[in-house]
PDB file of C-alpha atoms in Angstrom:
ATOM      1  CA  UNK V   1      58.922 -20.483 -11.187  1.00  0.00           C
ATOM      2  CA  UNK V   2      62.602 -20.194  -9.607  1.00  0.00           C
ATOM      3  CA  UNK V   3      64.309 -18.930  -6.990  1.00  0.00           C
ATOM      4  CA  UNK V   4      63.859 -15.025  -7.874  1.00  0.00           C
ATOM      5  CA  UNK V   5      67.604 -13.877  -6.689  1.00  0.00           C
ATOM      6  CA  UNK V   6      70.694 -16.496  -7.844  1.00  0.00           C
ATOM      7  CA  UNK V   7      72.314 -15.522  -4.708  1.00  0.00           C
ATOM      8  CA  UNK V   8      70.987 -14.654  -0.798  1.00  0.00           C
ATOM      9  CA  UNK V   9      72.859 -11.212  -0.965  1.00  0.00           C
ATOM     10  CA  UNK V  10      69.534  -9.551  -0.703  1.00  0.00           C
ATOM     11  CA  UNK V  11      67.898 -12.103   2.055  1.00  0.00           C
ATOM     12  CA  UNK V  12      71.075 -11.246   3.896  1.00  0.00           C
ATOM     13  CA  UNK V  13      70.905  -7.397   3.745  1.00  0.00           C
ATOM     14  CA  UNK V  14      66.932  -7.771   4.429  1.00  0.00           C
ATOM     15  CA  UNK V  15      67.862  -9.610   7.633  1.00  0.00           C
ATOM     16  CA  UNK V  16      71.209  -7.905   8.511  1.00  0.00           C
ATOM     17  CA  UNK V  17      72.790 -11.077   8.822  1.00  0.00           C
ATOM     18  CA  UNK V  18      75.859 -12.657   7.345  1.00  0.00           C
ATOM     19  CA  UNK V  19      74.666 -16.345   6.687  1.00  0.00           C
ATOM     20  CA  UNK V  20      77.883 -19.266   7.015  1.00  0.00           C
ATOM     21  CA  UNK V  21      76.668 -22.293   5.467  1.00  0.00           C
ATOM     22  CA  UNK V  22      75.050 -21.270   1.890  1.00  0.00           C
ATOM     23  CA  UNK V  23      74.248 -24.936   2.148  1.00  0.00           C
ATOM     24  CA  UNK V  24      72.385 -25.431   5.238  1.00  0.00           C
ATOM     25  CA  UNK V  25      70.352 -22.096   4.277  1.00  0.00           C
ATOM     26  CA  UNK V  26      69.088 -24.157   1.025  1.00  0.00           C
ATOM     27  CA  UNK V  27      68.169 -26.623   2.878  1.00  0.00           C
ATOM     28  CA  UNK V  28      66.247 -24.156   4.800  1.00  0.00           C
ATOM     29  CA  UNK V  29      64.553 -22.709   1.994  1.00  0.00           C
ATOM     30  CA  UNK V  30      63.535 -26.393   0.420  1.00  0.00           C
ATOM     31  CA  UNK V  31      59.809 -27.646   0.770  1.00  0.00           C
ATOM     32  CA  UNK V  32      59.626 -31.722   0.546  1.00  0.00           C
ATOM     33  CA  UNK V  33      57.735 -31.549  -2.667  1.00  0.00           C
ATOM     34  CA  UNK V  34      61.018 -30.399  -4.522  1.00  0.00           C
ATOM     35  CA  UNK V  35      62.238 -33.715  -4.299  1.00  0.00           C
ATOM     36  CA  UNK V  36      65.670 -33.464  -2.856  1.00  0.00           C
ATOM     37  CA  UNK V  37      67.344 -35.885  -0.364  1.00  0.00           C
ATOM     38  CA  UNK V  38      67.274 -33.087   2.246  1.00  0.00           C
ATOM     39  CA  UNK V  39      64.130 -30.769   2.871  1.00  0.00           C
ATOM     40  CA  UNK V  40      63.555 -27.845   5.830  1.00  0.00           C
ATOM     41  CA  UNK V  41      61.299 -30.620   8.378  1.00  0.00           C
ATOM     42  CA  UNK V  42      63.979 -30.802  10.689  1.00  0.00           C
ATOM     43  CA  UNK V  43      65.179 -27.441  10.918  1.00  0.00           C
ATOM     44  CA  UNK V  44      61.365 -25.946  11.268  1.00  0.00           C
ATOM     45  CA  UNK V  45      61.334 -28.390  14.195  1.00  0.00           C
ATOM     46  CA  UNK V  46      64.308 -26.635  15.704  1.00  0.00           C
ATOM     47  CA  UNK V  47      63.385 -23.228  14.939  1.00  0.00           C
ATOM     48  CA  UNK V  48      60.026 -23.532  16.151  1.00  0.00           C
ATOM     49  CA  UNK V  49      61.536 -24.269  19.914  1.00  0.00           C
ATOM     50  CA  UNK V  50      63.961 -21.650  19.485  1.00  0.00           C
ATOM     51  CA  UNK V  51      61.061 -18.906  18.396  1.00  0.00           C
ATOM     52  CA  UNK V  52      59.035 -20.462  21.244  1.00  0.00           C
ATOM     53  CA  UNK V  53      61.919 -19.470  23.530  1.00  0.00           C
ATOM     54  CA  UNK V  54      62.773 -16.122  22.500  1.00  0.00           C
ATOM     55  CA  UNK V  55      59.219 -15.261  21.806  1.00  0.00           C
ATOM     56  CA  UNK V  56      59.036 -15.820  25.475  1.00  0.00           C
ATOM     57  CA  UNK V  57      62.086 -14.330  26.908  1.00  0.00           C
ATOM     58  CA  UNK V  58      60.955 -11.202  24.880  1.00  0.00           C
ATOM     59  CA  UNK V  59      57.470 -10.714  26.723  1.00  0.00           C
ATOM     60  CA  UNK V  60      58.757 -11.849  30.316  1.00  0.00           C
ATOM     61  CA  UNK V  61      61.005  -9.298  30.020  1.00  0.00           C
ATOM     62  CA  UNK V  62      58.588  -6.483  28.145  1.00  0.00           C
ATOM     63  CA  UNK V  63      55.214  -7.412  30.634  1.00  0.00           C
ATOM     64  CA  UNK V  64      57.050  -7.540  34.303  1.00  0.00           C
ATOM     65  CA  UNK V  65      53.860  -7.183  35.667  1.00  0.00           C
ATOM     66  CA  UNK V  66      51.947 -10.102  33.830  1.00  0.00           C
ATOM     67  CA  UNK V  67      51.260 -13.170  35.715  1.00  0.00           C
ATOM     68  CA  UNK V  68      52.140 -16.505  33.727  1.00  0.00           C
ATOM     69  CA  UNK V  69      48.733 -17.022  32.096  1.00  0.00           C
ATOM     70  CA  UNK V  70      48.138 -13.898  30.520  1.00  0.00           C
ATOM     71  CA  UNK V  71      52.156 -14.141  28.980  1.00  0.00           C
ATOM     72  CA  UNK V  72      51.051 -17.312  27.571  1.00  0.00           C
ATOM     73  CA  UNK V  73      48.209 -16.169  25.619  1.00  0.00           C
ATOM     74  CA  UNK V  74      50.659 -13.565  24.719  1.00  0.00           C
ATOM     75  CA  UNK V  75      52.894 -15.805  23.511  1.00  0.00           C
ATOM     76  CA  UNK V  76      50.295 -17.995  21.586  1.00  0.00           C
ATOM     77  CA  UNK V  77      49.432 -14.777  19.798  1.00  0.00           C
ATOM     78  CA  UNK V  78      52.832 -14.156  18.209  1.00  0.00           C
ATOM     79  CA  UNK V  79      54.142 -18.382  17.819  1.00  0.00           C
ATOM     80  CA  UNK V  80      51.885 -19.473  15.561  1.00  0.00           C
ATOM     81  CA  UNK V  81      51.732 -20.517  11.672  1.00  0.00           C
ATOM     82  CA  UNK V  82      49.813 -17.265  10.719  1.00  0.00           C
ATOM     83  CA  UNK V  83      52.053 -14.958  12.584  1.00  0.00           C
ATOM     84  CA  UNK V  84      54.963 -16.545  10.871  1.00  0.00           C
ATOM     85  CA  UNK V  85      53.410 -16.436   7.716  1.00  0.00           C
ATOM     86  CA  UNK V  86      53.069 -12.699   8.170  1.00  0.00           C
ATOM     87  CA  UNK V  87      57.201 -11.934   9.157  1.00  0.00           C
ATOM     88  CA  UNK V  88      57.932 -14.257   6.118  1.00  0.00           C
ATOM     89  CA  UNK V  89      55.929 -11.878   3.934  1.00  0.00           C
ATOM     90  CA  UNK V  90      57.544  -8.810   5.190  1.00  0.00           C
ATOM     91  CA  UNK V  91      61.126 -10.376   3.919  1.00  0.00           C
ATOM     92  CA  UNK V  92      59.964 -12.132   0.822  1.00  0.00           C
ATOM     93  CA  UNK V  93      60.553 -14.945   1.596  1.00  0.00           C
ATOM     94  CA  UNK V  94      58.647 -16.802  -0.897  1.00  0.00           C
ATOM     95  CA  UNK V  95      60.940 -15.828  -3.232  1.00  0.00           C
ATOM     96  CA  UNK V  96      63.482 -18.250  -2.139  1.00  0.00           C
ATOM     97  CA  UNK V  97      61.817 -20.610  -1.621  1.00  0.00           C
ATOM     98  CA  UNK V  98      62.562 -24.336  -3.634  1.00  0.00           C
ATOM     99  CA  UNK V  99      59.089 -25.866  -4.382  1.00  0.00           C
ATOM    100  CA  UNK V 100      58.124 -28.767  -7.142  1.00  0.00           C
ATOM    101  CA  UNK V 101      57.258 -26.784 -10.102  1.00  0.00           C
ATOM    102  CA  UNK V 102      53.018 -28.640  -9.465  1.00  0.00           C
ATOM    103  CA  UNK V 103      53.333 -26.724  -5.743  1.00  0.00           C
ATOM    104  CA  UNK V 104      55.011 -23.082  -6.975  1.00  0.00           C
ATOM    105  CA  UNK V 105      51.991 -23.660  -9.860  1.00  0.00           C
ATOM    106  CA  UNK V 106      49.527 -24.069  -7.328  1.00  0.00           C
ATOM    107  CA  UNK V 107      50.362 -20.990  -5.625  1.00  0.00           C
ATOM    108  CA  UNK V 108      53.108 -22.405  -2.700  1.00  0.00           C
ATOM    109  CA  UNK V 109      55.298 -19.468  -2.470  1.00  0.00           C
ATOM    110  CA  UNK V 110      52.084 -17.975  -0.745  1.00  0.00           C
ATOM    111  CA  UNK V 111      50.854 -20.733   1.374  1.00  0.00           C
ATOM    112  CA  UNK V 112      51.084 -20.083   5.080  1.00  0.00           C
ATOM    113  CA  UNK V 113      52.097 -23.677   6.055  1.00  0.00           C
ATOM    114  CA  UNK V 114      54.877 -23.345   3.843  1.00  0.00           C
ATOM    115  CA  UNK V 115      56.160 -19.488   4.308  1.00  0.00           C
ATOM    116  CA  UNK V 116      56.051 -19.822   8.138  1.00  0.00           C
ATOM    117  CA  UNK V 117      57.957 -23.987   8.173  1.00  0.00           C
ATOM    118  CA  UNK V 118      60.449 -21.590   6.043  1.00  0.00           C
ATOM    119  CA  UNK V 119      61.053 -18.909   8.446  1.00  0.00           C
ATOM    120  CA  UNK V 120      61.276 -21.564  11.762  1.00  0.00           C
ATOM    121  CA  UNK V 121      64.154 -22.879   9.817  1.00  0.00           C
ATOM    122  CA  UNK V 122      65.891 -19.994   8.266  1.00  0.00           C
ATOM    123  CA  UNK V 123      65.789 -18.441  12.493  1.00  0.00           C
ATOM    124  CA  UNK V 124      67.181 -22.075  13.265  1.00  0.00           C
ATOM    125  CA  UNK V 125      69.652 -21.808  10.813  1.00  0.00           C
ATOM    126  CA  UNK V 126      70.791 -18.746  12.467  1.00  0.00           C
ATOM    127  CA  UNK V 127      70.889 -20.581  15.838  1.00  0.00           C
ATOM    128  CA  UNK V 128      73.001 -23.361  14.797  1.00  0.00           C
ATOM    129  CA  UNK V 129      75.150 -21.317  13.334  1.00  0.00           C
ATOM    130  CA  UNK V 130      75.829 -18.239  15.392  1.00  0.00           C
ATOM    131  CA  UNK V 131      73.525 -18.993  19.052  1.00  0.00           C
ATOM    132  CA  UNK V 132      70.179 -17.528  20.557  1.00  0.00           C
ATOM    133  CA  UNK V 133      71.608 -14.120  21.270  1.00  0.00           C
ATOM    134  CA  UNK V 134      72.101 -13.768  17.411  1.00  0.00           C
ATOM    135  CA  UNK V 135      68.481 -14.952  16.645  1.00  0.00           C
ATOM    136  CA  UNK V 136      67.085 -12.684  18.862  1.00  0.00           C
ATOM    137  CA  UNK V 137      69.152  -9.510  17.245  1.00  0.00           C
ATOM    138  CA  UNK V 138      68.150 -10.601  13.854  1.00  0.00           C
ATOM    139  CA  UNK V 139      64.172 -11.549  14.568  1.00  0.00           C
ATOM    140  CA  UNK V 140      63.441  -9.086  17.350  1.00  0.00           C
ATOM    141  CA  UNK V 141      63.330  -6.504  15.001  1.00  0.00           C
ATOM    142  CA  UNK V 142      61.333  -8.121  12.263  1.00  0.00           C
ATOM    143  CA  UNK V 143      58.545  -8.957  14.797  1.00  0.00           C
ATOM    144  CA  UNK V 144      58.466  -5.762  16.375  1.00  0.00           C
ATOM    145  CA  UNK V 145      58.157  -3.889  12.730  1.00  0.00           C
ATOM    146  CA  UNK V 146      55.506  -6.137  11.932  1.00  0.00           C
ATOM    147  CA  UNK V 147      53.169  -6.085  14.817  1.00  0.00           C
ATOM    148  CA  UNK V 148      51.775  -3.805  17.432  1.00  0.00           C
ATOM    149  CA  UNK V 149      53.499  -5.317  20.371  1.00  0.00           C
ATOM    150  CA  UNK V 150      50.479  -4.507  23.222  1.00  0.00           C
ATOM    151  CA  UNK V 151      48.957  -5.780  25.527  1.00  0.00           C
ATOM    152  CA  UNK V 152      45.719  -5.172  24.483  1.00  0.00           C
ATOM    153  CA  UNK V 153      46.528  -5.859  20.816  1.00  0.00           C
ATOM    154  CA  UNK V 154      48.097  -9.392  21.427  1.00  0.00           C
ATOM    155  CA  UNK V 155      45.586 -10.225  23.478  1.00  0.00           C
ATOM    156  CA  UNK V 156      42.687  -9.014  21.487  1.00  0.00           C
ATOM    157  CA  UNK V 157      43.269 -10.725  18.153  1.00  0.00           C
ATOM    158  CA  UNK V 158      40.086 -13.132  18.783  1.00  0.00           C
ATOM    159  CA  UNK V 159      39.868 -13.398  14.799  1.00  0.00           C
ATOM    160  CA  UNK V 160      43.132 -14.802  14.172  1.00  0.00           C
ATOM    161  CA  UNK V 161      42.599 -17.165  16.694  1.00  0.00           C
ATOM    162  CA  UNK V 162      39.475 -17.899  15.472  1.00  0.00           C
ATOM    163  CA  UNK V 163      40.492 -18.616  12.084  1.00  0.00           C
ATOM    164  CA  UNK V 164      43.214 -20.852  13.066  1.00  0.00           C
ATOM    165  CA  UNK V 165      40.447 -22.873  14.636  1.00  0.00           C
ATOM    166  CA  UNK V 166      37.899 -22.977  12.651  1.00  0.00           C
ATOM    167  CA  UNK V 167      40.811 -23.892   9.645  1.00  0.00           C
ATOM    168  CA  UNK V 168      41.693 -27.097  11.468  1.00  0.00           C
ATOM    169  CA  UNK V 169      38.756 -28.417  13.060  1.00  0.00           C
ATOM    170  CA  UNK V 170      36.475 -27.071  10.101  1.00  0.00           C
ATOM    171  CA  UNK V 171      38.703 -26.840   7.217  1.00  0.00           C
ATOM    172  CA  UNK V 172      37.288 -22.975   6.510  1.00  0.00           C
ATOM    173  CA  UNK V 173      37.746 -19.855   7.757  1.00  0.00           C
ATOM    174  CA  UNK V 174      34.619 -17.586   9.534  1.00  0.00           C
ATOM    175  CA  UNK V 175      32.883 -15.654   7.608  1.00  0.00           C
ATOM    176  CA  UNK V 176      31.303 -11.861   9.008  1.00  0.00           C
ATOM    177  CA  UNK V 177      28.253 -10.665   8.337  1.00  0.00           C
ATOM    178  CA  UNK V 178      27.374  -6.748   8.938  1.00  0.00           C
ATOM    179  CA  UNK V 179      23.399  -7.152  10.568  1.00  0.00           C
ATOM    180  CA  UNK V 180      22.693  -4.204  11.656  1.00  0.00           C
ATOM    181  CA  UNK V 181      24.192  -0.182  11.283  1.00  0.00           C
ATOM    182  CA  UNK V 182      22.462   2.459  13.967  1.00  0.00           C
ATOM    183  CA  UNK V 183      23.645   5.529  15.124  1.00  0.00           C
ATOM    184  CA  UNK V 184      24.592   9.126  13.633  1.00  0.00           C
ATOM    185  CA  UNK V 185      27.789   9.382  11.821  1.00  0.00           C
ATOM    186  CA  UNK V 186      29.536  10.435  14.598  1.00  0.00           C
ATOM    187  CA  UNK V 187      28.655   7.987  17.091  1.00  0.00           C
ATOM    188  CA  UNK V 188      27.726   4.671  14.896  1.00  0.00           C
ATOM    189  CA  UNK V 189      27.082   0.988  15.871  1.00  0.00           C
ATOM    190  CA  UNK V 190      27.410  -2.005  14.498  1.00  0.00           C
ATOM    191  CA  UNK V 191      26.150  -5.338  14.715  1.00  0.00           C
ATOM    192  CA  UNK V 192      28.427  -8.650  13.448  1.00  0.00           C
ATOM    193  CA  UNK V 193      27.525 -11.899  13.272  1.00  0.00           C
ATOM    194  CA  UNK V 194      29.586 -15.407  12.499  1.00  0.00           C
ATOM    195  CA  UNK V 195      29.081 -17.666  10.273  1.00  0.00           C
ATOM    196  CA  UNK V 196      31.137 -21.031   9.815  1.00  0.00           C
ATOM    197  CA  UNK V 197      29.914 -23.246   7.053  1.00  0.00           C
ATOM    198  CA  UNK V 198      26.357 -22.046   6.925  1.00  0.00           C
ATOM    199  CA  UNK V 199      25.779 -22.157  10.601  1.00  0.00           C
ATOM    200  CA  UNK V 200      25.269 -18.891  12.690  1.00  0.00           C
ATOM    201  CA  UNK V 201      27.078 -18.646  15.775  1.00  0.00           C
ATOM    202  CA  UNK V 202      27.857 -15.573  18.054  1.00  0.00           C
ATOM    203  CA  UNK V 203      27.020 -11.932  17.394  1.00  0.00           C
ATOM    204  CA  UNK V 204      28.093  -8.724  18.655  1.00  0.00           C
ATOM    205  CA  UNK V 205      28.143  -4.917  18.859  1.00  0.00           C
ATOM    206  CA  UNK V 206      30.718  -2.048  18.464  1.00  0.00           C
ATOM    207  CA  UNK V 207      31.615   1.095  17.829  1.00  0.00           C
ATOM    208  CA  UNK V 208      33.488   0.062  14.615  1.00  0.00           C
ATOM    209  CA  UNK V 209      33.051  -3.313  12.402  1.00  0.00           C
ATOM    210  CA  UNK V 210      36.536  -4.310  13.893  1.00  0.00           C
ATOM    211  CA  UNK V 211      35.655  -4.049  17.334  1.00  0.00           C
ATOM    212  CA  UNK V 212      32.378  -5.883  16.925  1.00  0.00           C
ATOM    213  CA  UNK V 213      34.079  -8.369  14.650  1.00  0.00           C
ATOM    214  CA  UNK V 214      36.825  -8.970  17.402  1.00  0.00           C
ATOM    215  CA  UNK V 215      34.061  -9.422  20.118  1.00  0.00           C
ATOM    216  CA  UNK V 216      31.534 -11.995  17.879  1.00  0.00           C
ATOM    217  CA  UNK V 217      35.071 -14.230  17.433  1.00  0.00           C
ATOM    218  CA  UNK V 218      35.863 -14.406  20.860  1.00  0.00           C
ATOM    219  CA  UNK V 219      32.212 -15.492  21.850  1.00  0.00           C
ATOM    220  CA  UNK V 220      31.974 -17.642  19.171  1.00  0.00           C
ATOM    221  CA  UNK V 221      35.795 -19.279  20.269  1.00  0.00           C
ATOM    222  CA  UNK V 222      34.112 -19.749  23.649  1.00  0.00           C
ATOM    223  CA  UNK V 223      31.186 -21.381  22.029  1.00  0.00           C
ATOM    224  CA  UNK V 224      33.352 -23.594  20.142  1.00  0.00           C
ATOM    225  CA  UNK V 225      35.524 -24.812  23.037  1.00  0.00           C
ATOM    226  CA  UNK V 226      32.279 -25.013  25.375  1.00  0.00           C
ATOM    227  CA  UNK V 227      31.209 -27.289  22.763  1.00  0.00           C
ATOM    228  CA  UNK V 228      34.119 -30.202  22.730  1.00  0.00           C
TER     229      UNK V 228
END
């Protein structure tokens, strides 16, 4: 498959941002396996650090009242590949993207690793080109439309967390199991369990299978790291 558009005139309007160097934005948008002299390594190394930055700036400024620790899981909860993956998906990305005909074949324009190494270096791109206060004009907005910027909800998400774990130390993801439903309709329980490659860890209850499911992850993360 190629490149859907044979221009960036709709990557631009998606991000509201001009791009200089048509050149250094390919390079951006190339994955190693196309087989180029350049690819995007370096600039996902760059944009990572700038996102890190920003991310950063954005919360110390949002959370006044937050001590250091709690920004930090804060922060973990937006910089990360799944995150990323998620704000490249919201600006179809993947459709610009410049992949080895074996990788777009085996389904690369929707790979995490590679959607979120894409959007580091398309923000550092940005950075190089017009500075940080430009970055944060162009990806401030795209973050906030895609996630519920919250206290509780950045500090809650247990399951991604869980799953970014369990993918690199395991090589899976968890897997949820509903055991047990009591209550009347109105005021219902339920009872999740975790299960990561046929072994059982944490359960718990709630008042909704996302709740409980949030609550088994975190145990089962604190399992995990008790376990190292």
């Amino acid at each position: 498959m190629q490149q859907k558009y044979q221009d960036f005139t709709f990557l631009e309007k998606t991000l509201n941002y001009r791009f200089k160097n048509h050149s250094l934005l390919t390079e951006a948008l190339t994955h190693k396996s196309y087989k180029k002299p350049y690819n995007n390594e370096r600039l996902e190394f760059l944009g990572d650090a700038v996102l890190d930055v920003i991310v950063a700036e954005f919360l110390f400024m949002k959370f006044q009242k937050k001590q250091e620790g709690v920004l930090s899981k804060m922060r973990a909860s937006l910089v990360n590949e799944n995150s990323f993956c998620k704000l490249a998906q919201s600006i179809q990305l993947g459709d610009y993207l410049n992949l080895s005909i074996s990788e777009s074949n085996n389904g690369g324009r929707l790979k995490p690793s590679i959607l979120s190494d894409a959007f580091e270096a398309i923000m550092a791109v940005i950075y190089l080109e017009s500075g940080l206060e430009e970055v944060k004009r162009v990806f401030y907005p795209i973050m906030e439309n895609a996630f519920s910027i919250g206290e509780d909800t950045l500090l809650q998400d247990y399951k991604s967390a869980l799953q970014e774990y369990t993918q690199e130390v395991f090589g899976c993801i968890p897997i949820y199991d509903l055991i047990a439903q009591e209550g009347l309709d109105h005021n219902k329980h339920f009872t999740m369990q975790v299960r990561i490659q046929d072994t059982t860890y944490a359960s718990a209850k709630g008042n909704s299978k996302k709740k409980a499911q949030q609550e088994a992850a975190r145990l089962t993360l604190e399992l995990l790291k008790n376990q190292k």
